[in-house]
């Protein structure tokens, strides 16, 4: 082939998706999905919307932006919607980064980040997590230079499940100068139970350089519909909307998101997120009981930093009928599933320790 491919593209790291099970009796705990199906009211809305599939959806998702604005007490100008928050993170980087600009990020964190940064032509400056797998706010702030366009954090952090406190978020925004965008990815905020953990949307009014990312993929159980959104200063969000793929939220996806924002659906989402969080706490307590060192988990997943044993542990789990997400040489991320699936994890991890 003779087409020129940008060097930044030929050297992109691979995004490794969570493994997909070959059989239905395998617990798929590899992608941080909800163990519950789509809600009936949301499914009805999707079905109705599909009848109009010969029509384009709204160009920039105005009805959904209005509903999200109402939910968060913001104006629709401060919101951008897209086909998943990962797409929006790409659009945000494409909006603010020139070739060779720096983007500061914690690492290990969401594996899509370095890919998005490279696609935008920017350079990822990674800042190690602390020994207890938390994001190091002081080190992140100190990594900012005049070349930095954007700093991102992820709370709770994928894959370690540790979260930033409200005090840490406040410190980050106060210390990073307002010409650097601070993006806070809150994909898993619905599962947080620690009252010390911050909600970045409460800081939007005071900090024009803050952008908050949310998604319908996790607690709302709509990963397959692909809808996410950003909240931030109106001028910046307008620029993101002009960069974003037109008609990025499909008709069924917008219908699903709107139905998911109805009070009854939201209440059910909150109830289910609570059940998942309770299961998470039950599993983490059981694992610690059997000798595992598990960092404080606030998302719908937990982290086992087994280092060189990662691949072997993932294989052990597969043999026990559980798909997990290994990060070779670093550790294993396990999503919270249904109670019987979680019991299977507890016993598989106990037998691993007994064997090791
Ligand atoms: C799952 C996840 C998202 C959501 O991505 P979508 O594209 O909205 O499905 C965003 N950020 C992090 C850290 C995630 O783990």
XYZ file of C-alpha atoms and ligand atoms in Angstrom:
371
model
C 0.000 0.000 0.000
C 1.328 3.435 -0.842
C -0.957 5.742 1.164
C 0.873 7.878 3.692
C -0.053 6.943 7.240
C 0.914 9.475 9.913
C 3.757 8.160 12.103
C 1.613 9.000 15.149
C -0.932 6.500 13.833
C 1.462 3.673 12.919
C 2.895 3.783 16.451
C -0.431 3.904 18.326
C -0.683 1.548 21.291
C -3.442 -1.042 20.835
C -6.708 -0.649 22.730
C -7.271 -4.115 24.159
C -11.015 -4.606 24.623
C -12.249 -6.820 27.446
C -12.451 -10.444 26.332
C -15.826 -11.713 25.093
C -17.088 -15.040 26.407
C -17.598 -17.988 24.085
C -20.248 -19.518 26.356
C -23.102 -18.017 28.352
C -22.018 -19.681 31.612
C -18.827 -17.633 31.660
C -18.832 -14.555 33.895
C -17.837 -11.588 31.726
C -16.110 -9.343 34.238
C -13.672 -7.819 31.772
C -15.297 -4.561 30.593
C -16.840 -2.865 33.650
C -20.336 -3.308 32.278
C -23.456 -3.490 34.432
C -24.651 -7.011 35.246
C -28.242 -5.823 34.626
C -29.953 -5.475 31.246
C -31.370 -2.320 29.694
C -34.454 -1.029 31.580
C -37.833 -1.718 29.929
C -38.764 1.964 29.587
C -35.439 2.642 27.868
C -35.870 -0.319 25.539
C -39.361 0.933 24.576
C -37.902 4.348 23.709
C -35.160 2.764 21.601
C -37.693 0.622 19.733
C -39.921 3.619 19.011
C -36.945 5.673 17.804
C -35.843 2.883 15.462
C -39.097 3.401 13.514
C -37.749 6.804 12.435
C -34.332 5.511 11.413
C -34.733 6.833 7.870
C -34.394 10.360 9.378
C -31.213 11.986 10.638
C -30.963 12.593 14.370
C -30.377 16.101 15.739
C -27.061 17.504 14.529
C -25.655 18.290 18.002
C -28.138 16.403 20.195
C -29.977 19.548 21.324
C -32.844 17.773 23.096
C -30.428 15.579 25.029
C -28.229 18.577 25.852
C -31.284 20.395 27.202
C -32.230 17.403 29.381
C -28.672 17.092 30.695
C -28.555 20.833 31.340
C -31.740 20.574 33.408
C -30.356 17.616 35.335
C -27.088 19.339 36.232
C -28.414 22.878 36.643
C -26.348 24.148 33.700
C -27.095 25.812 30.377
C -27.163 23.677 27.207
C -24.290 25.790 25.776
C -21.991 24.217 28.378
C -22.681 20.645 27.219
C -21.439 18.539 24.308
C -22.808 15.057 23.574
C -21.231 12.352 21.440
C -21.074 8.672 20.584
C -19.455 7.663 23.842
C -17.299 9.764 26.129
C -14.179 8.289 24.536
C -15.121 10.012 21.257
C -15.676 13.266 23.149
C -12.303 13.019 24.872
C -10.795 12.696 21.386
C -12.783 15.727 20.197
C -11.657 17.752 23.230
C -7.992 16.935 22.571
C -8.444 17.719 18.856
C -9.930 21.056 19.927
C -7.164 22.218 22.276
C -3.932 20.517 21.134
C -1.571 21.643 18.404
C 1.064 19.216 17.094
C 3.636 18.463 19.774
C 1.713 19.980 22.711
C 1.835 18.145 26.021
C -1.017 16.417 27.806
C -0.400 15.428 31.428
C -2.108 12.261 32.664
C -1.848 9.744 35.481
C -0.601 6.265 34.583
C -1.784 3.531 34.850
C -5.162 4.951 33.855
C -7.771 4.491 31.085
C -5.989 2.914 28.131
C -7.872 5.070 25.620
C -6.132 8.236 26.875
C -2.663 7.756 25.323
C -4.282 6.668 22.055
C -6.485 9.779 21.912
C -3.515 12.019 22.753
C -1.366 10.501 19.993
C -4.189 10.761 17.438
C -4.482 14.456 18.323
C -0.762 14.826 17.482
C 0.070 15.673 21.091
C 2.528 14.085 23.519
C 1.452 12.204 26.645
C 3.341 13.132 29.805
C 2.578 10.355 32.266
C 2.705 10.689 36.036
C 2.990 7.513 38.111
C 0.368 6.518 40.619
C 1.320 6.426 44.290
C 2.261 3.154 46.010
C -1.389 2.717 47.038
C -2.527 3.040 43.397
C -3.912 6.573 43.796
C -3.426 9.566 41.495
C -0.692 11.864 42.785
C -2.179 15.362 42.635
C 1.025 17.121 43.628
C 3.091 15.300 40.981
C 0.424 15.908 38.334
C 0.397 19.644 39.063
C 4.190 19.759 39.027
C 4.295 18.038 35.613
C 2.501 21.001 33.998
C 4.787 23.216 31.890
C 4.171 26.053 29.388
C 3.812 23.304 26.728
C 0.881 21.687 28.554
C -2.559 22.185 27.008
C -4.566 19.752 29.046
C -4.301 17.728 32.243
C -6.601 14.776 32.751
C -7.579 12.730 35.763
C -9.953 9.808 36.126
C -12.022 9.394 39.284
C -12.624 6.630 40.151
C -9.557 5.655 38.159
C -9.774 2.878 35.592
C -8.262 0.306 36.318
C -7.293 0.867 39.979
C -10.765 2.039 41.182
C -9.260 4.608 43.557
C -10.904 8.044 43.569
C -9.873 11.649 44.185
C -11.266 13.414 47.236
C -13.129 16.711 46.943
C -10.103 18.369 48.560
C -7.759 16.877 45.952
C -9.997 18.002 43.067
C -10.164 21.499 44.529
C -6.401 21.622 44.972
C -5.850 20.453 41.393
C -8.100 23.139 39.941
C -6.677 25.875 42.150
C -3.066 25.038 41.334
C -3.331 24.460 37.562
C -3.402 27.759 35.700
C -6.567 28.635 33.803
C -4.944 28.383 30.363
C -4.585 24.613 30.883
C -7.772 22.579 30.511
C -8.355 20.160 33.400
C -10.476 17.222 32.282
C -12.019 15.097 35.004
C -13.375 11.764 33.740
C -16.197 10.653 36.026
C -17.373 7.584 34.104
C -17.769 5.655 37.375
C -18.935 8.362 39.781
C -22.348 6.695 40.333
C -20.669 3.823 42.214
C -18.815 6.014 44.719
C -19.815 5.512 48.347
C -16.943 7.254 50.169
C -18.341 10.671 51.222
C -14.869 12.245 50.948
C -14.776 11.656 47.189
C -15.453 14.760 45.103
C -18.013 15.455 42.353
C -16.324 17.724 39.806
C -19.624 19.154 38.517
C -19.890 21.125 41.780
C -16.705 22.976 40.757
C -17.744 23.959 37.224
C -19.113 27.388 38.149
C -15.875 28.486 39.818
C -13.385 27.016 37.344
C -13.690 27.911 33.647
C -10.811 25.583 32.755
C -12.642 22.504 34.107
C -14.238 19.961 31.763
C -16.163 17.040 33.275
C -16.728 13.853 31.276
C -19.655 11.495 31.961
C -21.081 8.506 30.126
C -24.243 6.427 29.796
C -22.094 3.291 29.336
C -21.586 2.326 32.963
C -24.218 2.872 35.695
C -26.945 3.588 33.105
C -26.199 0.168 31.536
C -26.089 1.532 27.977
C -22.544 0.650 26.868
C -23.844 -0.725 23.581
C -25.754 2.474 22.719
C -22.640 4.731 22.763
C -23.593 8.015 24.463
C -21.404 10.263 26.569
C -21.191 13.973 27.374
C -18.833 16.736 28.413
C -19.628 19.726 30.604
C -17.455 22.835 30.524
C -17.201 26.523 29.683
C -19.620 27.523 26.874
C -16.992 28.758 24.397
C -14.888 25.621 24.761
C -17.890 23.300 24.514
C -19.061 25.154 21.392
C -15.637 24.530 19.858
C -15.841 20.830 20.785
C -19.288 20.606 19.142
C -17.846 22.108 15.961
C -15.036 19.517 15.931
C -17.284 16.549 16.801
C -18.675 14.198 14.191
C -21.999 15.664 13.005
C -25.057 13.647 14.093
C -22.728 11.800 16.494
C -25.519 10.573 18.770
C -27.789 8.272 16.757
C -31.573 8.435 16.973
C -31.932 5.276 19.132
C -28.982 6.321 21.296
C -30.490 9.745 22.021
C -33.866 8.158 22.759
C -32.162 5.744 25.169
C -30.304 8.525 26.961
C -33.425 10.688 27.270
C -35.456 7.760 28.642
C -32.614 6.956 31.072
C -32.887 10.523 32.438
C -36.595 10.142 33.316
C -37.065 10.183 37.105
C -38.159 6.536 37.410
C -35.309 5.243 35.261
C -32.822 7.391 37.179
C -34.128 6.022 40.476
C -33.676 2.463 39.215
C -30.150 3.297 38.000
C -29.305 4.670 41.434
C -30.725 1.546 43.082
C -28.730 -0.780 40.836
C -25.525 1.240 41.268
C -26.022 0.897 45.013
C -26.386 -2.879 44.716
C -23.203 -3.062 42.651
C -21.324 -0.893 45.152
C -22.509 -3.121 48.014
C -21.358 -6.212 46.117
C -18.002 -4.535 45.454
C -17.534 -3.855 49.151
C -18.526 -7.426 50.004
C -16.022 -8.897 47.517
C -13.179 -6.567 48.490
C -13.723 -7.372 52.180
C -13.714 -11.122 51.432
C -10.540 -10.831 49.360
C -8.761 -8.844 52.049
C -9.906 -11.459 54.546
C -8.143 -14.122 52.472
C -4.935 -12.066 52.334
C -5.321 -10.037 49.144
C -4.078 -6.463 49.117
C -6.856 -4.545 47.325
C -6.704 -0.743 46.918
C -9.773 1.178 48.087
C -12.327 0.521 45.327
C -14.929 3.167 44.426
C -15.893 2.089 40.892
C -17.759 -1.063 39.780
C -14.445 -2.928 39.671
C -11.383 -3.649 41.783
C -7.664 -3.967 41.151
C -5.260 -6.765 41.952
C -1.674 -5.536 41.462
C -0.050 -8.941 40.964
C 2.713 -7.683 38.630
C 4.506 -10.507 36.820
C 1.830 -13.029 37.850
C -0.863 -11.115 35.907
C -1.098 -13.373 32.875
C -1.076 -16.531 34.970
C -3.780 -15.174 37.278
C -5.958 -14.200 34.311
C -5.580 -17.734 32.950
C -6.478 -19.190 36.344
C -9.654 -17.059 36.317
C -10.546 -18.136 32.769
C -10.230 -21.765 33.858
C -12.666 -20.972 36.662
C -15.158 -19.554 34.121
C -14.396 -15.875 34.752
C -13.153 -13.350 32.204
C -11.103 -10.559 33.783
C -9.038 -7.759 32.244
C -5.285 -8.377 32.608
C -2.726 -5.584 32.185
C 0.391 -7.666 31.538
C 3.146 -7.090 34.073
C 0.934 -4.834 36.202
C -2.258 -6.391 37.449
C -5.762 -7.654 36.903
C -8.949 -5.586 36.860
C -12.135 -7.415 37.823
C -15.604 -5.955 37.255
C -18.348 -6.451 39.837
C -20.912 -8.890 38.459
C -23.986 -10.636 39.818
C -23.629 -12.059 43.357
C -23.109 -15.653 42.134
C -20.428 -14.462 39.684
C -18.705 -12.541 42.456
C -18.788 -15.651 44.657
C -17.042 -17.511 41.864
C -14.320 -14.821 41.843
C -13.888 -15.015 45.606
C -13.360 -18.764 45.488
C -11.097 -18.649 42.401
C -8.906 -16.014 44.041
C -8.811 -17.981 47.284
C -7.693 -21.107 45.407
C -5.026 -19.027 43.620
C -3.590 -17.967 46.960
C -3.758 -21.517 48.322
C -1.850 -22.721 45.247
C 0.703 -19.888 45.128
C -15.737 3.031 30.297
C -15.046 4.336 30.426
C -15.525 5.465 29.765
C -16.754 5.395 28.927
O -16.449 5.367 27.609
P -17.633 5.411 26.545
O -16.922 5.758 25.306
O -18.573 6.495 27.006
O -18.276 4.069 26.546
C -14.873 6.657 29.929
N -13.805 6.754 30.738
C -13.338 5.703 31.398
C -12.186 5.872 32.303
C -13.927 4.455 31.250
O -13.422 3.402 31.888
